[in-house]
Structures are given as C-alpha cells and as structure tokens.
Coordinates of C-alpha atoms and ligand atoms in Angstrom, one line a residue:
X1 CA 80.6 75.9 108.5
X2 CA 83.1 74.2 110.8
X3 CA 86.2 75.7 111.6
X4 CA 88.7 72.9 111.2
X5 CA 92.1 74.8 110.7
X6 CA 93.9 78.0 111.2
X7 CA 96.9 78.9 109.6
X8 CA 99.2 81.4 110.3
X9 CA 102.3 82.5 108.8
X10 CA 104.7 85.7 108.9
X11 CA 106.2 86.5 105.4
X12 CA 108.9 89.1 104.7
X13 CA 108.6 91.2 101.3
X14 CA 110.8 94.0 100.4
X15 CA 108.8 97.1 98.5
X16 CA 110.5 98.1 95.4
X17 CA 110.8 101.6 96.8
X18 CA 111.0 102.9 100.4
X19 CA 108.2 104.5 101.7
X20 CA 108.2 108.0 103.7
X21 CA 105.4 109.1 106.0
X22 CA 105.6 111.3 108.7
X23 CA 106.4 108.8 111.0
X24 CA 108.9 107.2 109.0
X25 CA 110.4 105.2 106.3
X26 CA 109.3 101.8 105.6
X27 CA 110.8 99.4 103.1
X28 CA 111.1 95.9 104.5
X29 CA 107.5 94.8 105.0
X30 CA 106.9 91.7 107.7
X31 CA 103.3 90.5 107.1
X32 CA 101.1 88.4 108.6
X33 CA 98.7 86.0 106.4
X34 CA 96.1 83.8 107.9
X35 CA 93.9 80.8 106.6
X36 CA 91.3 79.1 107.9
X37 CA 89.7 76.1 106.3
X38 CA 86.4 74.2 106.9
X39 CA 88.2 71.1 105.8
X40 CA 87.6 71.4 102.3
X41 CA 87.7 75.1 101.4
X42 CA 90.1 77.6 102.3
X43 CA 90.0 81.4 102.7
X44 CA 92.7 83.8 103.2
X45 CA 93.4 87.0 104.7
X46 CA 96.2 90.0 105.5
X47 CA 96.8 91.8 108.7
X48 CA 97.5 95.2 108.0
X49 CA 99.8 96.1 111.3
X50 CA 102.9 97.6 110.5
X51 CA 106.3 96.7 111.9
X52 CA 106.3 99.7 114.7
X53 CA 103.7 101.1 116.7
X54 CA 103.7 104.0 114.6
X55 CA 100.6 104.3 112.3
X56 CA 99.0 102.3 115.0
X57 CA 99.6 100.5 118.5
X58 CA 99.7 97.1 116.3
X59 CA 102.4 95.6 115.1
X60 CA 103.4 92.6 113.0
X61 CA 104.6 91.0 116.5
X62 CA 101.5 92.0 118.5
X63 CA 99.4 91.0 116.2
X64 CA 100.9 87.5 116.2
X65 CA 100.7 87.3 119.6
X66 CA 96.8 88.2 119.9
X67 CA 96.3 86.0 117.2
X68 CA 98.0 82.9 118.4
X69 CA 96.8 83.5 122.2
X70 CA 93.4 85.0 122.1
X71 CA 91.7 84.8 118.9
X72 CA 92.7 81.2 117.1
X73 CA 92.2 79.6 120.2
X74 CA 88.0 81.2 120.4
X75 CA 87.6 80.5 116.9
X76 CA 89.3 77.2 116.1
X77 CA 86.7 74.0 116.5
X78 CA 83.8 76.9 116.2
X79 CA 80.9 76.0 114.3
X80 CA 79.4 79.3 112.7
X81 CA 76.9 80.4 110.3
X82 CA 78.7 82.6 108.8
X83 CA 81.6 85.7 109.0
X84 CA 79.1 88.2 110.8
X85 CA 79.5 85.4 113.9
X86 CA 83.1 86.4 114.0
X87 CA 82.6 89.4 115.6
X88 CA 80.8 88.4 119.0
X89 CA 82.8 85.2 119.2
X90 CA 86.1 88.3 119.5
X91 CA 84.3 90.7 121.2
X92 CA 85.8 90.3 124.6
X93 CA 89.2 91.0 123.3
X94 CA 89.5 95.0 123.3
X95 CA 91.0 96.8 120.3
X96 CA 93.4 94.8 118.3
X97 CA 91.3 95.6 115.4
X98 CA 94.0 94.6 112.6
X99 CA 94.6 91.2 114.2
X100 CA 91.0 90.7 114.2
X101 CA 90.4 92.0 110.9
X102 CA 93.1 89.4 109.2
X103 CA 91.0 86.2 110.6
X104 CA 87.9 88.0 110.0
X105 CA 89.0 88.8 105.9
X106 CA 90.1 84.9 105.9
X107 CA 86.4 84.1 107.0
X108 CA 85.0 86.1 104.0
X109 CA 87.1 84.7 101.4
X110 CA 86.3 81.1 102.6
X111 CA 82.5 81.9 102.9
X112 CA 82.2 83.6 99.4
X113 CA 84.8 80.0 97.7
X114 CA 81.8 78.0 99.6
X115 CA 78.9 79.7 98.0
X116 CA 80.9 79.8 94.7
X117 CA 80.5 83.7 94.3
X118 CA 82.5 86.4 94.0
X119 CA 83.6 88.3 97.3
X120 CA 82.4 91.5 96.3
X121 CA 79.2 90.3 95.3
X122 CA 78.6 88.6 99.0
X123 CA 79.7 91.9 100.7
X124 CA 76.9 93.5 98.2
X125 CA 79.1 95.8 95.9
X126 CA 78.2 96.8 92.6
X127 CA 81.0 98.8 91.3
X128 CA 83.0 96.5 88.9
X129 CA 85.7 99.3 88.1
X130 CA 87.5 100.9 90.7
X131 CA 88.7 104.4 90.4
X132 CA 92.8 104.1 91.4
X133 CA 94.8 106.9 93.3
X134 CA 98.7 106.6 94.6
X135 CA 99.9 107.6 97.7
X136 CA 103.4 109.1 97.1
X137 CA 105.3 109.2 100.3
X138 CA 107.8 112.2 101.4
X139 CA 110.6 112.6 98.8
X140 CA 114.4 113.6 98.7
X141 CA 113.3 117.0 97.0
X142 CA 110.1 118.8 95.3
X143 CA 111.4 118.2 91.8
X144 CA 111.9 114.5 93.1
X145 CA 108.5 114.7 93.9
X146 CA 106.7 116.2 90.7
X147 CA 109.1 113.6 88.5
X148 CA 107.2 111.0 90.7
X149 CA 103.9 112.5 90.1
X150 CA 104.5 112.6 86.6
X151 CA 105.1 109.2 86.3
X152 CA 101.7 107.9 88.3
X153 CA 100.0 110.1 85.8
X154 CA 101.3 108.6 82.9
X155 CA 100.7 105.1 84.3
X156 CA 97.2 106.4 84.5
X157 CA 96.2 106.9 88.4
X158 CA 93.7 109.2 88.6
X159 CA 94.0 111.1 91.6
X160 CA 97.7 112.1 93.7
X161 CA 97.6 111.9 97.5
X162 CA 100.8 113.8 99.2
X163 CA 102.0 112.9 102.2
X164 CA 102.8 116.0 104.3
X165 CA 104.8 117.0 107.7
X166 CA 106.0 120.2 109.3
X167 CA 108.7 121.6 107.1
X168 CA 107.3 119.6 103.8
X169 CA 103.8 121.2 103.1
X170 CA 102.5 124.5 102.1
X171 CA 105.7 125.3 99.3
X172 CA 105.4 121.9 98.1
X173 CA 101.8 121.8 97.7
X174 CA 102.3 125.1 96.0
X175 CA 105.1 123.6 93.6
X176 CA 102.5 120.7 92.8
X177 CA 99.7 122.6 92.1
X178 CA 101.7 125.0 89.8
X179 CA 103.1 122.2 87.9
X180 CA 100.1 120.2 87.9
X181 CA 97.0 123.0 87.5
X182 CA 94.1 120.0 86.8
X183 CA 95.0 117.0 88.8
X184 CA 92.7 115.7 91.9
X185 CA 95.7 116.1 94.5
X186 CA 95.3 115.5 98.1
X187 CA 97.8 115.5 101.6
X188 CA 97.8 113.3 104.1
X189 CA 99.2 114.4 107.4
X190 CA 99.7 111.3 109.5
X191 CA 98.8 113.0 112.5
X192 CA 101.8 115.5 112.3
X193 CA 100.2 118.6 113.5
X194 CA 98.1 120.6 116.0
X195 CA 95.2 122.8 115.8
X196 CA 97.7 125.8 116.8
X197 CA 99.0 125.2 112.8
X198 CA 95.4 125.8 111.5
X199 CA 97.0 128.9 109.6
X200 CA 99.1 126.6 108.0
X201 CA 96.2 124.6 106.8
X202 CA 94.0 127.7 106.0
X203 CA 97.2 128.5 103.5
X204 CA 96.7 125.2 101.5
X205 CA 93.3 126.2 100.9
X206 CA 94.4 128.4 98.2
X207 CA 95.6 125.3 96.0
X208 CA 92.3 123.2 95.4
X209 CA 93.0 120.2 97.5
X210 CA 90.2 118.1 97.6
X211 CA 91.1 117.2 101.2
X212 CA 93.4 117.0 104.3
X213 CA 94.1 113.7 105.6
X214 CA 94.1 113.1 109.6
X215 CA 95.7 116.4 110.0
X216 CA 95.6 116.2 113.8
X217 CA 96.1 113.7 116.5
X218 CA 95.4 110.0 116.2
X219 CA 92.7 109.6 118.7
X220 CA 90.9 113.2 118.2
X221 CA 88.0 114.2 116.4
X222 CA 87.2 117.4 118.6
X223 CA 89.8 119.7 117.0
X224 CA 89.2 118.1 113.6
X225 CA 86.1 119.5 114.1
X226 CA 87.2 123.2 115.3
X227 CA 90.0 123.3 112.3
X228 CA 86.9 122.1 109.8
X229 CA 85.2 125.2 111.1
X230 CA 88.2 127.2 110.2
X231 CA 89.0 125.7 106.3
X232 CA 87.2 125.3 103.3
X233 CA 88.8 122.3 102.0
X234 CA 87.3 119.1 103.7
X235 CA 89.2 117.2 106.5
X236 CA 89.4 113.4 105.9
X237 CA 89.8 110.9 109.0
X238 CA 91.9 108.1 108.9
X239 CA 93.4 106.7 112.2
X240 CA 90.8 108.6 114.4
X241 CA 88.3 106.3 112.5
X242 CA 88.2 102.7 114.4
X243 CA 84.0 101.7 113.8
X244 CA 80.6 102.9 112.7
X245 CA 80.0 104.4 116.3
X246 CA 83.5 106.2 115.7
X247 CA 82.3 107.6 112.3
X248 CA 78.4 108.3 113.3
X249 CA 80.2 110.8 116.1
X250 CA 82.6 112.2 113.4
X251 CA 80.0 113.0 111.5
X252 CA 77.3 114.5 114.1
X253 CA 79.6 117.3 115.0
X254 CA 81.4 118.0 111.9
X255 CA 84.8 116.3 112.5
X256 CA 85.5 115.6 108.9
X257 CA 83.3 115.6 105.3
X258 CA 85.1 112.5 104.1
X259 CA 86.3 109.1 105.3
X260 CA 89.3 106.6 104.5
X261 CA 87.9 103.0 105.3
X262 CA 90.6 100.6 106.1
X263 CA 89.8 97.4 106.5
X264 CA 92.3 96.3 109.2
X265 CA 91.8 99.5 111.0
X266 CA 88.3 98.8 111.6
X267 CA 88.4 95.1 112.3
X268 CA 87.4 93.8 109.1
X269 CA 84.6 93.5 106.4
X270 CA 81.9 93.7 108.6
X271 CA 82.6 96.9 110.6
X272 CA 83.9 98.4 107.1
X273 CA 80.7 98.0 106.0
X274 CA 78.5 99.8 108.6
X275 CA 81.2 102.2 108.8
X276 CA 80.3 102.5 104.7
X277 CA 76.8 102.7 105.6
X278 CA 76.9 105.4 108.3
X279 CA 79.0 107.5 105.7
X280 CA 76.2 106.8 103.4
X281 CA 73.1 107.7 105.2
X282 CA 75.4 110.7 106.2
X283 CA 76.1 112.3 103.3
X284 CA 79.8 111.3 103.3
X285 CA 81.8 109.8 100.8
X286 CA 84.3 107.3 101.5
X287 CA 87.7 105.6 100.1
X288 CA 89.4 102.6 100.9
X289 CA 93.1 103.3 102.4
X290 CA 95.9 101.3 101.6
X291 CA 98.4 99.9 104.2
X292 CA 101.3 98.7 101.6
X293 CA 99.1 95.3 101.7
X294 CA 100.8 92.2 99.9
X295 CA 98.5 90.7 97.3
X296 CA 95.9 88.9 100.1
X297 CA 95.5 92.2 101.6
X298 CA 94.8 94.2 98.5
X299 CA 92.1 91.5 96.6
X300 CA 90.3 92.4 99.9
X301 CA 90.6 96.4 99.6
X302 CA 89.4 95.5 95.9
X303 CA 86.3 93.8 96.8
X304 CA 85.5 96.3 99.3
X305 CA 85.7 99.0 97.2
X306 CA 82.7 97.9 95.2
X307 CA 80.2 99.2 98.0
X308 CA 78.4 102.0 96.1
X309 CA 79.9 104.8 98.6
X310 CA 83.0 104.3 97.6
X311 CA 82.6 107.3 95.1
X312 CA 86.2 108.9 95.7
X313 CA 89.4 107.2 93.9
X314 CA 91.3 104.9 96.8
X315 CA 94.6 104.3 97.4
X316 CA 94.4 100.3 96.0
X317 CA 96.8 100.3 93.2
X318 CA 98.9 97.8 91.2
X319 CA 101.1 95.1 92.5
X320 CA 103.9 96.0 90.5
X321 CA 104.1 99.9 92.4
X322 CA 105.1 97.6 95.7
X323 CA 106.7 94.5 94.8
X324 CA 108.6 92.6 92.3
X325 CA 106.7 89.7 92.5
X326 CA 103.4 89.3 94.2
X327 CA 101.9 86.8 96.2
X328 CA 98.7 86.6 94.0
X329 CA 98.1 85.0 90.3
X330 CA 97.7 86.9 88.6
X331 CA 98.7 90.3 90.2
X332 CA 96.7 93.3 90.7
X333 CA 96.5 95.5 87.4
X334 CA 95.7 98.8 86.6
X335 CA 94.1 99.7 83.1
X336 CA 95.5 102.6 81.1
X337 CA 92.8 104.7 82.6
X338 CA 93.5 103.9 85.9
X339 CA 90.7 101.3 87.1
X340 CA 90.8 98.0 88.4
X341 CA 88.1 95.3 87.6
X342 CA 86.4 93.4 89.7
X343 CA 87.1 89.6 89.3
X344 CA 84.0 87.2 88.5
X345 CA 86.2 84.5 90.3
X346 CA 84.7 83.2 93.8
X347 CA 86.0 84.3 96.7
X348 CA 88.9 87.3 96.7
X349 CA 89.1 86.5 92.6
X350 CA 92.8 86.1 93.1
X351 CA 94.7 82.6 93.4
X352 CA 97.5 82.7 96.3
X353 CA 100.9 81.4 94.8
X354 CA 101.7 79.1 97.3
X355 CA 105.1 78.0 96.5
X356 CA 105.9 81.8 96.7
X357 CA 104.0 82.4 99.7
X358 CA 106.0 79.3 101.3
X359 CA 109.5 80.8 99.7
X360 CA 109.0 84.1 101.8
X361 CA 107.5 82.6 105.0
X362 CA 109.6 83.0 108.1
X363 CA 107.4 81.4 110.8
X364 CA 104.3 79.7 111.0
X365 CA 101.8 78.2 113.6
X366 CA 98.8 75.9 112.9
X367 CA 95.7 74.9 114.9
X368 CA 93.7 72.2 114.5
X369 CA 90.2 71.5 115.5
Ligands
LIG401 O1 97.9 106.7 106.1 O2 97.2 105.9 104.6 C1 98.0 106.3 105.4 C2 101.0 103.5 104.7 C3 101.1 103.2 105.5 C4 100.5 103.6 106.6 C5 99.2 104.4 106.3 C6 99.4 104.9 105.5 C7 100.1 104.8 104.4 C8 99.9 105.0 103.1 C9 99.7 103.9 101.6 O3 99.1 106.1 102.6 C10 99.0 103.4 100.9 C11 99.3 102.3 99.9 O4 99.6 101.4 100.8 O5 99.8 102.2 99.0
LIG402 MG1 96.1 108.1 106.0

C-alpha cells in the first residue's frame, strides 16, 4: 500500500472524573490522534502519551515533535507491504515508542479495512469476549474508595485495581479486603517504592491480592526479582517492559509472574504481539493496560486483548467511565457481567465521529505524498 496521506491532530477532552496515581492527578487530556490514508481507505491510531513526563518520559508534545519531525517524513509516500514493515522504517529513531505506536496502530486499522476483516482477526486473536477490570485512582478517603468499588462491582466489572503509594497502602488494602472478601483485587504502585519497602509488601501478602503492579523503579528488573523472591503475591511489570526482549529478560530472572501489555509503551501491535508470544511461551499470563484513552485507543486495546494469552481481566472499560461523549460510534459498551464483545466490522470495529473529533481538535498537521 502507498501511504499517501498522514493527518495528525491534537484533541482536548476532559475526563468525567480526575484520575490520581502515585505520580499525580489527570483530568484534562491532550491526545494525539493519527489518521493514515492509502488514497482510498483510512485508518486511525492514538498516541498514549500523557500530558507530563511522569508515567513515561514521553508527553503529548514530545510525541507531536517526534511524529511531525522524524516519523511522518520517513513514512509519507512509502510503498509498504503492510504494517509489519513499519518497525524497520522507524528503527533508527531510538525510544519514543508511544509516538511510534500511534502511527503503527493507524496502519493496522488501515490494513484491516483494506482487507475487509476485523482488526482482532487480522492480529490472530480468538477471544470474542474480553473480561474487564477497572483501575481506580487514589481517593480522598477509604470510605470514598469503598463506595467507588461498590459502584464498579454493581456495573459488572470483574476485577478491581487500586492505586497505592507510601501512606496509602497496607491499611487501605486491609479495609478493602475486609469489606469485599471475595473480589479479584490487585494493586498498582507506579514505581512508588524501593526494595527497602519489601516489608510493606510482605504485610500485604496476607490480603490475597492477585498481583502488585510495578512496585519498584520504572526501569528496574533486578530489584523486582529480589522482591519477588521475598513475597508470595505475584509481581506484575508495567513500566519496565518496552519490548519482547525486555519480557524475555524479566521472565528469565524471575522479575515478575505477570505482565501488563500496553500498546503505546511497546511501540504498537507488532511488538505487543511479540511480548504476548514470549509470555505465552514462558507460562506468564498477560492483560491489557489502559492509558485513559479516547475511543480510538480503546478500540485498539480491545482488538489486542483478543489474543489467547490475555487470560486476565484488563483495564479496558466502557467509554462512559471516562467521557461524557466519546469520539467513536458506538461507544465502548460493557455487558452487565463485565464483558466487551468484539466487533464484526472491518478495521478497529468502531466508526470515528469525524464532526465531533473536529470539534475537540486544537491543532492539525498534514503530510501528503
Ligand atoms: O499504570 O496502569 C497504569 C493511567 C495512566 C497511566 C498509567 C496507568 C493508568 C491506569 C489507568 O491505571 C487505566 C485506565 O485507562 O483506566
Ligand atoms: Mg500500571
């Protein structure tokens, strides 16, 4: 296919509720959306970078810079076999996986629309229904958190993830477990601890938590392996894993027993599938992480979650948990029993509402062959 047009836009959307993690609060999202065209068919992708360099070094603005100044000029006018060729073309650009992943996702949507098949089938997925969990930000009080959990369970969600940080951990998890003895519960620290805190995690071993997500430094694997040896609860890596090679190394040294795969963090569908395959072969289950995406990123996450080793509920949830109005139609819907059903439409499975997208756009940049 000939890449005849690349259209980038930044959209601004306000989350219905502020989202707090160990590194800060987000409410106003600035999201880069990429559209590619072969002259007749189009595809959409989303850059998952945040507004500030806190989850990752990448931001909305660094992604815009890398895409406009380095990635788009290398891709525009190229004749490629398919999305698998993309990684080789952008290989010389080090890092910036979220910027790379936004355009890569658009190429997969385009390719699956060209072939008139659903993206999840093109990726080789088999799960028509995906189980959904929720990620709940840090709350003003434990009572507030218990109420939020109650509401999410009532909405059908199958797994509750709470964010923890020093000062909001052992006591919180103890109370949540006491209030909800049966639920699937996990904790995400977003790198807020060091190995010197191993005792806190040993204490939390008592609460039957499914996993501790990224407890230690965002680039670490060695200390995570040491922590995993000292605790019974599985460690799950998020921030530390950027590639299938990272996953192979983490598994081989025992740094984790579960991996969270995020499309942007690993640079797109091709690498996400490679991480998935390494984990499957190593007996490590995976789940799909979320980055407070608009419907476009959400649609890609749903397609990715169809791969067989996505055996744990992910952080992929309904449009209405985040947005008063989403950019796609239909919005992402979750059934009363906490499942999302794959679309049978070609491509990412959802139609982009172009007039609405236009109404939330604050800047655009066009590349023509
Ligand atoms: O660590 O999983 C994370 C949101 C922003 C940055 C990092 C993370 C998250 C979430 C939110 O947990 C998941 C979602 O999109 O609902
Ligand atoms: Mg995480």
